[in-house]
Coordinates of C-alpha atoms and ligand atoms in Angstrom, one line a residue:
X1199 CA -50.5 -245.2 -74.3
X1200 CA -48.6 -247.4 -76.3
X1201 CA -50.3 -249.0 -79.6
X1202 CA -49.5 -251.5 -81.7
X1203 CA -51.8 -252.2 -85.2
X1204 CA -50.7 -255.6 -86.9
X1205 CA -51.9 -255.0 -90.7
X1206 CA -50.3 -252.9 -93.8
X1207 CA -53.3 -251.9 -95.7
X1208 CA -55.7 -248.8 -96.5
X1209 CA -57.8 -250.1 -93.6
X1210 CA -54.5 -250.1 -91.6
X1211 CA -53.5 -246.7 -92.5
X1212 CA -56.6 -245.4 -91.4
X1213 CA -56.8 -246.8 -88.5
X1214 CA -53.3 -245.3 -87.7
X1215 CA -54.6 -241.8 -88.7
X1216 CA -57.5 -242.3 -86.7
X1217 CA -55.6 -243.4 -83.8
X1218 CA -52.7 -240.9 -83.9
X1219 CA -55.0 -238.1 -83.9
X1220 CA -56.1 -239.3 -80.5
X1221 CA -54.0 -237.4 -78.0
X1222 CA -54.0 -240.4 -75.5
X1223 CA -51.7 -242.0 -77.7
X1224 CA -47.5 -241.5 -77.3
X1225 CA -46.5 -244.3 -79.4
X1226 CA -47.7 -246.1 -82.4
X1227 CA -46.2 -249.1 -84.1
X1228 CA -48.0 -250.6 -87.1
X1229 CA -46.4 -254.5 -88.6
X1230 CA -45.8 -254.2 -91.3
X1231 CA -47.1 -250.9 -92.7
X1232 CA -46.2 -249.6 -95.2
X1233 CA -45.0 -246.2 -96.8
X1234 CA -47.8 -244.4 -96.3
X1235 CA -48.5 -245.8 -92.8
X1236 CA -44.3 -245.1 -92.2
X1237 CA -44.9 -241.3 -92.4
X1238 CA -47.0 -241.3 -89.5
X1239 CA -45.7 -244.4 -87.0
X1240 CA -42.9 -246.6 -86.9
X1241 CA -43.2 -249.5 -88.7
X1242 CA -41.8 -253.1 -87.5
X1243 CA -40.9 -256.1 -89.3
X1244 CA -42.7 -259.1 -87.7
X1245 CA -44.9 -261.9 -88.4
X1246 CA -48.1 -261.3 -87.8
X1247 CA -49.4 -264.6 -88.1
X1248 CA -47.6 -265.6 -84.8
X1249 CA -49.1 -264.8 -81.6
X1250 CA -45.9 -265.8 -79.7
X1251 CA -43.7 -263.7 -81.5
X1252 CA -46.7 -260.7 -81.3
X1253 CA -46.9 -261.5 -77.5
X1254 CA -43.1 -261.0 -77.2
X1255 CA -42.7 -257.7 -79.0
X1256 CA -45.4 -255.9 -77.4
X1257 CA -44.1 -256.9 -74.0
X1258 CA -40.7 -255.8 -74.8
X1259 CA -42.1 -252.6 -76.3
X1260 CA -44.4 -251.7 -73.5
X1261 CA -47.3 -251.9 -75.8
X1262 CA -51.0 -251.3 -73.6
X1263 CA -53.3 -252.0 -76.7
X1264 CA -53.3 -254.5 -80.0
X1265 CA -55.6 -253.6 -82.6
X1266 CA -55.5 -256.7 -84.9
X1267 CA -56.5 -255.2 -88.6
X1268 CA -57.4 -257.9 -91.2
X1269 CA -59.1 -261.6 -90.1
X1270 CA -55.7 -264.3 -91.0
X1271 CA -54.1 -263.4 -87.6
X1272 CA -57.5 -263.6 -85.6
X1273 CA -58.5 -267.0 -87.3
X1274 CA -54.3 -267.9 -86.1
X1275 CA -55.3 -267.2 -82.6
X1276 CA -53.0 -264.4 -82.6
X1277 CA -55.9 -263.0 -80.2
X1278 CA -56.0 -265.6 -77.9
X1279 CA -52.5 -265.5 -77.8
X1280 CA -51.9 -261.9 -76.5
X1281 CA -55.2 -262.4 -74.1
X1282 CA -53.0 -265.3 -72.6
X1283 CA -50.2 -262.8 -71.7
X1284 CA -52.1 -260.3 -70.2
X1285 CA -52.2 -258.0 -73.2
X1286 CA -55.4 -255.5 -73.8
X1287 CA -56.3 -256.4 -77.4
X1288 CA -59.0 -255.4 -80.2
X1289 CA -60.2 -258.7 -82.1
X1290 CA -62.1 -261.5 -81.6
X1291 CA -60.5 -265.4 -80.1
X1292 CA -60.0 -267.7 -83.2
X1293 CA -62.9 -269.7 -82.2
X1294 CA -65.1 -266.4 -82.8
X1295 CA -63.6 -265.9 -85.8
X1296 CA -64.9 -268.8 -87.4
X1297 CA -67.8 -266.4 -88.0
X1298 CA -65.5 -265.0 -91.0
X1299 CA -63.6 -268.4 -91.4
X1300 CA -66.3 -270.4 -92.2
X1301 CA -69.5 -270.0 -94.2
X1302 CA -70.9 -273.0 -93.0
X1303 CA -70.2 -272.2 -88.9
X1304 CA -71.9 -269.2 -89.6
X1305 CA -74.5 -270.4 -91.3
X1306 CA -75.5 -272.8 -88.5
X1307 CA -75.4 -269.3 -85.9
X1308 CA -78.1 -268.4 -88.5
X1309 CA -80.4 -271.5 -87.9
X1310 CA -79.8 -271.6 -84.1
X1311 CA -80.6 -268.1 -83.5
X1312 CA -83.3 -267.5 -86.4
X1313 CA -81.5 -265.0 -88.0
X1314 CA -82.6 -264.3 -91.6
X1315 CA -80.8 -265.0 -94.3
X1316 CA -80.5 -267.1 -97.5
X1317 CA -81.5 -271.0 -97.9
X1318 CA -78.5 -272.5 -98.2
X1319 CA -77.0 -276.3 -98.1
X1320 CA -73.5 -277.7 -97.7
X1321 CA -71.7 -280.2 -99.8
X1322 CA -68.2 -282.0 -100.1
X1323 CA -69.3 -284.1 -102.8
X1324 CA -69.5 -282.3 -106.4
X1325 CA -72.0 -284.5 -107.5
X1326 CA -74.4 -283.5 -105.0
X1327 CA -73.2 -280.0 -105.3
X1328 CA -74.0 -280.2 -109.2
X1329 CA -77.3 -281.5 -108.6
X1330 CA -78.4 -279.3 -106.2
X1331 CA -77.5 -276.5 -108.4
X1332 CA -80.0 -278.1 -111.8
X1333 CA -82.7 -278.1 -109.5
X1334 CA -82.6 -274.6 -108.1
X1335 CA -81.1 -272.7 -111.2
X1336 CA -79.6 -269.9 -111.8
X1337 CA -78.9 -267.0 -110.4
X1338 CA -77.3 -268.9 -107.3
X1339 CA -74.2 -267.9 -105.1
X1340 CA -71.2 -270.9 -104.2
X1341 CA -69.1 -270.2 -101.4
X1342 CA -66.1 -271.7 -100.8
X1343 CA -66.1 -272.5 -96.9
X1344 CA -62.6 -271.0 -95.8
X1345 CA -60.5 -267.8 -96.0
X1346 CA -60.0 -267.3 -99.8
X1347 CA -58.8 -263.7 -100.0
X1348 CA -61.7 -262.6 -101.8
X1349 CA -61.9 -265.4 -104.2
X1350 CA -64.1 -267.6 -102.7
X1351 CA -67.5 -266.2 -103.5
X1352 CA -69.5 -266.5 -107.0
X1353 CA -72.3 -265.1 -107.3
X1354 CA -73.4 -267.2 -110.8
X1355 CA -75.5 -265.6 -113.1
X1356 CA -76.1 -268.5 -115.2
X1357 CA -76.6 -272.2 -114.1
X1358 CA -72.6 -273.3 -116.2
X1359 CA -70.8 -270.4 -113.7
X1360 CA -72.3 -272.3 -110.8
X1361 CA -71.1 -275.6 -111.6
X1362 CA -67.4 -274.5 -112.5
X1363 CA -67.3 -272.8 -109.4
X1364 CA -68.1 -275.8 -107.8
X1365 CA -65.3 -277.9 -109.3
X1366 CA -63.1 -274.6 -108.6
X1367 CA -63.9 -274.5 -105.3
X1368 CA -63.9 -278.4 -104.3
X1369 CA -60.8 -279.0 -106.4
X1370 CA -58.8 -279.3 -103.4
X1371 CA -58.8 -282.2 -101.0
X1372 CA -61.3 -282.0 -98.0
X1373 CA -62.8 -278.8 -99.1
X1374 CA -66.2 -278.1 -98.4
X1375 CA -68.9 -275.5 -100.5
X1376 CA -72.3 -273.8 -98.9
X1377 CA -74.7 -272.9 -101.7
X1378 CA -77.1 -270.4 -101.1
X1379 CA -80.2 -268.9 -102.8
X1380 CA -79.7 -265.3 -104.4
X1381 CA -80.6 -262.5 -102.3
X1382 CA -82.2 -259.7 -104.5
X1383 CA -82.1 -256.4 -102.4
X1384 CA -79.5 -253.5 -101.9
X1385 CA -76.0 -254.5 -99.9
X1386 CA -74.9 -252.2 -97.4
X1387 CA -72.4 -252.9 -94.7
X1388 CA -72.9 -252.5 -91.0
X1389 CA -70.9 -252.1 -87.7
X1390 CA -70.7 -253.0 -84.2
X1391 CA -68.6 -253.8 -81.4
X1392 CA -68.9 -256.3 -79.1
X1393 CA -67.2 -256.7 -75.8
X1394 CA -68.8 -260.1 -74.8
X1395 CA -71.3 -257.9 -73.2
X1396 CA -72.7 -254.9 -74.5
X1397 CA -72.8 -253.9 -78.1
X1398 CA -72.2 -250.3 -79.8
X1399 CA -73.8 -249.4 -83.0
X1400 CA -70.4 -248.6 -85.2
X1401 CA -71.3 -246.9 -88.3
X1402 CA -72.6 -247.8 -91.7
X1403 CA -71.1 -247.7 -94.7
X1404 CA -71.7 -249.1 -98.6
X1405 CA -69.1 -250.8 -100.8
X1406 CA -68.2 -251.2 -104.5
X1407 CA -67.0 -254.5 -105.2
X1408 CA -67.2 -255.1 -109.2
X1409 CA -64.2 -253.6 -110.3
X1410 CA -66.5 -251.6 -113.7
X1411 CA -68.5 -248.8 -113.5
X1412 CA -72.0 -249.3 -113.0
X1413 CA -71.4 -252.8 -111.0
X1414 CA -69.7 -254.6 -114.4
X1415 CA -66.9 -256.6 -114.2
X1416 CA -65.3 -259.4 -111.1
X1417 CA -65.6 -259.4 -108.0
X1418 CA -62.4 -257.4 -106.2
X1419 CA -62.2 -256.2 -102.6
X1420 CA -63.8 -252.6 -102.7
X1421 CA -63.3 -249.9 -105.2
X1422 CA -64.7 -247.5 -103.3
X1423 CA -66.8 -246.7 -100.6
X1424 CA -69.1 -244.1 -98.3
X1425 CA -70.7 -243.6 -95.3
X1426 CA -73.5 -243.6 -93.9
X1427 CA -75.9 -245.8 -96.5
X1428 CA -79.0 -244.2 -96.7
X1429 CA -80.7 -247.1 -97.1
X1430 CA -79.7 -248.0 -93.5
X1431 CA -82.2 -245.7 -91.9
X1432 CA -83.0 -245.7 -87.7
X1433 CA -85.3 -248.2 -88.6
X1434 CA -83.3 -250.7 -90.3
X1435 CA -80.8 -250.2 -88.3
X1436 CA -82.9 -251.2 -85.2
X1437 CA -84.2 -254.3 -87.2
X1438 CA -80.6 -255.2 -88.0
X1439 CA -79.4 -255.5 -84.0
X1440 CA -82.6 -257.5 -83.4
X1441 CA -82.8 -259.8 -85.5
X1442 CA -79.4 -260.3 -86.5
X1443 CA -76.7 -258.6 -84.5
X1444 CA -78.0 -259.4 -80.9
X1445 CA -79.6 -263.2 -81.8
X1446 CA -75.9 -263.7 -82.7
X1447 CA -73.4 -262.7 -80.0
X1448 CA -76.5 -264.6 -78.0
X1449 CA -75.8 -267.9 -79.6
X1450 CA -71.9 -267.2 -79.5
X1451 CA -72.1 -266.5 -75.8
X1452 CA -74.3 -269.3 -74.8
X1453 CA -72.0 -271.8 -77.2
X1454 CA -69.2 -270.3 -74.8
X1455 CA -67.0 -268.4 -77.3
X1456 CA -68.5 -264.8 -76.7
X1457 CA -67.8 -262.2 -79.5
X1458 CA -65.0 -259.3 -78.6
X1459 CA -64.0 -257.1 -81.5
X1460 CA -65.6 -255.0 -84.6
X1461 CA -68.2 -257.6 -86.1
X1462 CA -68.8 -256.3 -90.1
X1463 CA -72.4 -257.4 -91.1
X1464 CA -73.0 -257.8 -94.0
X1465 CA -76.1 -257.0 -95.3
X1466 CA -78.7 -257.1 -98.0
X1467 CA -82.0 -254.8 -97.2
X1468 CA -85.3 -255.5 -99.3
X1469 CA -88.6 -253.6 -98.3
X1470 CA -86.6 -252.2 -95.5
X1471 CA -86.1 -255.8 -94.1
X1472 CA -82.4 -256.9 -93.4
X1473 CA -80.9 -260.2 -94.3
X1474 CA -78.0 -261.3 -93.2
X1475 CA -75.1 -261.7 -96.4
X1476 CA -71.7 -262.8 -94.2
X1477 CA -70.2 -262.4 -91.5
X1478 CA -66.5 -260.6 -91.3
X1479 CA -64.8 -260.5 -88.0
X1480 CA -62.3 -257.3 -88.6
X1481 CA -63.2 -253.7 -89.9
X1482 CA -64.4 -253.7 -94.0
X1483 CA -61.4 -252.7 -96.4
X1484 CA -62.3 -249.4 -97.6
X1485 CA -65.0 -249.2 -95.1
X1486 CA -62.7 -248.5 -92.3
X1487 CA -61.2 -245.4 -94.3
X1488 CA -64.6 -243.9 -94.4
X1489 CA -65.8 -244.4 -91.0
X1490 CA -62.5 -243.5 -89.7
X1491 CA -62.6 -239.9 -91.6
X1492 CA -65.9 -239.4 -89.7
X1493 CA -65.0 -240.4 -86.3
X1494 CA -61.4 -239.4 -86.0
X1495 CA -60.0 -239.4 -82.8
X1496 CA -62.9 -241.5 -81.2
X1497 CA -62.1 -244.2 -83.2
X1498 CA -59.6 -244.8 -80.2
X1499 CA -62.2 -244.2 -77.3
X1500 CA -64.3 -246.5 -78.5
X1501 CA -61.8 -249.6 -79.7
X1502 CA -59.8 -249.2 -76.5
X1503 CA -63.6 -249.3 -74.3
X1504 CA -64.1 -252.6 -76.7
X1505 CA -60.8 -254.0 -75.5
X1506 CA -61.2 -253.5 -71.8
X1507 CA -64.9 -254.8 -71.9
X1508 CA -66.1 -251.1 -70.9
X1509 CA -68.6 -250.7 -73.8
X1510 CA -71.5 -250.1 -71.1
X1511 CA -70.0 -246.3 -70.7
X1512 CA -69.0 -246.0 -74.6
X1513 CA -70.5 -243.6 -76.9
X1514 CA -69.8 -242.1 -80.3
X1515 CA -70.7 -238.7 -81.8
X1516 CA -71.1 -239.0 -85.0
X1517 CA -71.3 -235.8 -86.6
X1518 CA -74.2 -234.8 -89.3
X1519 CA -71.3 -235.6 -92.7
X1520 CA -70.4 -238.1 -95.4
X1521 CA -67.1 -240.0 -96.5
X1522 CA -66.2 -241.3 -99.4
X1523 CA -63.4 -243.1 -100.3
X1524 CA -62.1 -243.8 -104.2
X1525 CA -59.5 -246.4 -104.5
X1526 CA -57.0 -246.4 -107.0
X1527 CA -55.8 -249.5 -108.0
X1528 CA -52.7 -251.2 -110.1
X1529 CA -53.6 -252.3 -114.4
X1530 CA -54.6 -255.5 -114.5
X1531 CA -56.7 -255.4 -110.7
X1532 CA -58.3 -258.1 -109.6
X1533 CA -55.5 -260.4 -111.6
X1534 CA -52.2 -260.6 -111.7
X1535 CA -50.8 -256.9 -111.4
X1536 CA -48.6 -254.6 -112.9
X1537 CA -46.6 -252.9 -109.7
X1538 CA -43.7 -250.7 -109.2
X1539 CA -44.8 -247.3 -111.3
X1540 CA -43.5 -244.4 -109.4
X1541 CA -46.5 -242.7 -107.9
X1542 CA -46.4 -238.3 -108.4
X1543 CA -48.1 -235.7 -106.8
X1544 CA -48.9 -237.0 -103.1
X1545 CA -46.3 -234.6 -102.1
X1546 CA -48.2 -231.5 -103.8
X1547 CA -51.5 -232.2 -102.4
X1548 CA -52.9 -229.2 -100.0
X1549 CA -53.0 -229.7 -96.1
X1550 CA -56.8 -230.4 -95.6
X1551 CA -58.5 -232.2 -92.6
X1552 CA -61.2 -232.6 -94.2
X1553 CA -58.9 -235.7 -97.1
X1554 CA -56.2 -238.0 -96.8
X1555 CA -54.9 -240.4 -99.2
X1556 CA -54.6 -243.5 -96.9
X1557 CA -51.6 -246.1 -98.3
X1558 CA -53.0 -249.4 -99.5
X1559 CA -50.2 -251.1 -101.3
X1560 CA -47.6 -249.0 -101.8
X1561 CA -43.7 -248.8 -100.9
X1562 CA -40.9 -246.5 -101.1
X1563 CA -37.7 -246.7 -102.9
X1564 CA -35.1 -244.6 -102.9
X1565 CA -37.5 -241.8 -101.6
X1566 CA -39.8 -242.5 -104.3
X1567 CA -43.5 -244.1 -103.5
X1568 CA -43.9 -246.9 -106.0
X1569 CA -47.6 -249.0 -106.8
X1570 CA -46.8 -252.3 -104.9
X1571 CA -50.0 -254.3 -104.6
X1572 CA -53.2 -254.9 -106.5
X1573 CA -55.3 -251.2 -104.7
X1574 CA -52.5 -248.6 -104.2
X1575 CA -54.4 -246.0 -103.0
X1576 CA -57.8 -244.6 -101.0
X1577 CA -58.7 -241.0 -101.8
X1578 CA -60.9 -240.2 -99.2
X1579 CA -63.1 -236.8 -98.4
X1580 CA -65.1 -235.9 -95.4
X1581 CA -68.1 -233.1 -96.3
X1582 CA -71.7 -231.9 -95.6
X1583 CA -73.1 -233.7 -98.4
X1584 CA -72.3 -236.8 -99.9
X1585 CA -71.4 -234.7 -103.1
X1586 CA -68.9 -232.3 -101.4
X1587 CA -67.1 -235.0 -100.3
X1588 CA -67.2 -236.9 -104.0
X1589 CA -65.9 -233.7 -105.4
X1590 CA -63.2 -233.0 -102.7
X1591 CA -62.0 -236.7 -103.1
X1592 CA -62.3 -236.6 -107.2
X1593 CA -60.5 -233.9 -107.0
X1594 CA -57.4 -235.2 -105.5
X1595 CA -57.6 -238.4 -107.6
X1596 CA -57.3 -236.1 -110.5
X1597 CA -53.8 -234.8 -109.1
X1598 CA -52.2 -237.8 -108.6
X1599 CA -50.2 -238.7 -110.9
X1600 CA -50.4 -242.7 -111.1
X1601 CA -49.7 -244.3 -114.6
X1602 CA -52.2 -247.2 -115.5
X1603 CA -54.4 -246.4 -112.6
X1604 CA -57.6 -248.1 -112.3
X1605 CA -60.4 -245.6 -111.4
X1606 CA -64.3 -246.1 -110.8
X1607 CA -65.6 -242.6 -111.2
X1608 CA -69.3 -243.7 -110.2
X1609 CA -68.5 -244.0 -106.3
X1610 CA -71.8 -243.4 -104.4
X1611 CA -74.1 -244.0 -107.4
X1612 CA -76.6 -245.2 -105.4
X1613 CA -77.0 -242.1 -103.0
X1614 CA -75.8 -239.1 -105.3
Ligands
LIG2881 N1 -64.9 -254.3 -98.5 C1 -65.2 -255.6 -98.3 C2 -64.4 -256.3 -97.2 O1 -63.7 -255.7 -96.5 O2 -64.5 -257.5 -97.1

């Protein structure tokens, strides 16, 4: 079959490992990609934001299955879009997607279906906003209810960071802030798919968003990751489909905009009882890269079942391991960025199936791969233990040969 990946990030370039290692697949095209992504698929120039245009190139490319990577083309309708033209495709209609798009849609899914997660209140007005905030105190969390690339969450340790967030964040015309309680608890990230009818158990995984070691420092996108999180055990696992997962594609369906596509749960487990964090509607970034090492070529057996609604006769194996990934990002990530240093050693790195350095932001000039984005690169190890597969993916960081690079060198803390 023919596949087409719209995305050009570390999630992307796993995916497109993952994929390509399926043998049911003869072509793969990946827009944009980039240079890591361009040494295993053909990569095409075309805005992705556009369902027509999408619709259009995979016709004329005889393309059988879309797999939509990050959430701004799902909340564009690109989805809808290709569904319109007859196309198979892997992502949720723009209407589901408002379950990443806004805080405040998904919040009311939480009331309607009783699904537990923080108290929480909505404002347009900064004056209500503000006092809302000197009567709870501080610590409290203010979300910005949109797509902010990663910017829109604060989670405000003190009672001054809440209110400047507030003025941050309703700045702009017609915006709108939810303001929640602080969860206390441990985080861990969860996945299933949904084909508007069944639902498959996808894997668990656990992030590192502060950019410091030991959790210090802002917010960023994920400096690291592995897979599974011990602390999602069978049993929180269970809890999480029924009081979270399944209440929720319930109230989707019944409201008539039933969920098809990887649903990311975000989670935060206390005394073994889930709460629900947020809601993404596309595959975590580095998640993907460390349930993708694990499942390899069934990543593709199981998205393409997702796609044609055949979920009722999907399984996965997953096998008895651990994946980490360690990203390696540009100086000055999570603000403005240094890019363009000449990246060395990729080239030297032994064949292993077992590690992969998936291409976040990176792009090649004159045959050289250069940093071009804020995370660069995702080292990522597959082993028996969680350890093996820290010291295989350490290892490699330590070969590459990336000026400036930011490192976290505590990935997996929490489980080593
Ligand atoms: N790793 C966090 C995210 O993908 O949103």
């Amino acid at each position: 079959m023919n596949i087409l990946i719209l995305g050009g990030g570390g999630r992307e370039h796993a995916l497109a490992w993952a994929v390509k290692q399926n043998p049911k697949c003869d072509r793969l095209i990946v827009a944009p990609g980039n240079a890591g992504i361009a040494e295993i698929a053909d990569c095409a120039t075309l805005d992705i934001l556009d369902g027509g245009a999408v619709a259009v190139f995979a016709e004329e490319n005889a393309i059988d299955l879309v797999i939509v990577g990050p959430e701004a083309p799902l909340v564009a309708g690109v989805a809808d879009r290709l569904r319109d033209a007859g196309l198979s495709v892997f992502g949720p209609s723009a209407a589901a997607a408002r379950l990443e798009a806004s805080k405040a849609f998904t919040k009311d899914i939480c009331d309607a279906a009783r699904v537990p997660t923080a108290a929480w209140a909505r404002f347009d007005k900064a004056a209500e906003a503000h006092a809302h905030i000197a009567r709870k105190g501080a610590p409290i969390v203010v979300k910005a209810d949109g797509l902010a690339a990663g910017k829109g969450v604060v989670v405000a340790e003190t009672a001054a960071a809440a209110h400047e967030a507030v003025d941050r964040l309703l700045a702009a015309p017609g915006s709108e802030i939810v303001v929640e309680d602080f969860m206390t608890g441990e985080e861990a990230s969860f996945f299933v798919l949904a084909d508007g009818e069944e639902v498959l158990a996808f894997g668990t995984a656990q992030d590192h968003k502060r950019i410091g070691e030991g959790d210090t420092g802002p917010n960023t996108g994920g400096m690291g990751a592995y897979s599974p999180a011990p602390v999602m055990t069978d049993t929180v696992i269970a809890r999480t489909m029924d009081e979270i997962v399944r209440p929720t594609l319930a109230e989707m369906a019944r409201r008539g905009t039933a969920y098809r596509g990887v649903l990311y749960v975000g989670l935060m487990i206390e005394n073994g009882a889930p709460r629900l964090v947020e809601y993404n509607v596309r595959f975590g970034d580095p998640e993907a890269q460390v349930l993708t090492m694990r499942l390899g070529a069934q990543t593709l057996d199981a998205i393409q079942a997702c796609a044609e609604g055949r979920l009722a006769d999907a399984r996965v194996d997953w096998a008895d391991d651990h994946a980490m990934t360690v990203v390696m990002a540009a100086p000055g990530y999570p603000g403005p960025v240094e890019a363009g240093q000449t990246i060395g050693g990729l080239d030297t790195l032994p064949e292993d199936s077992r590690q992969m350095v998936f291409h976040a932001g990176t792009a090649e000039r004159d045959g050289r791969i250069v940093a071009a984005g804020g995370r660069v690169l995702n080292v990522t190890a597959r082993g028996d233990s969680l350890a093996e597969a820290a010291g295989r993916a350490y290892r490699i960081v330590d070969r590459i040969d990336f000026p400036g690079a930011q490192v976290r060198r505590d990935i997996g803390w929490r489980a080593l």
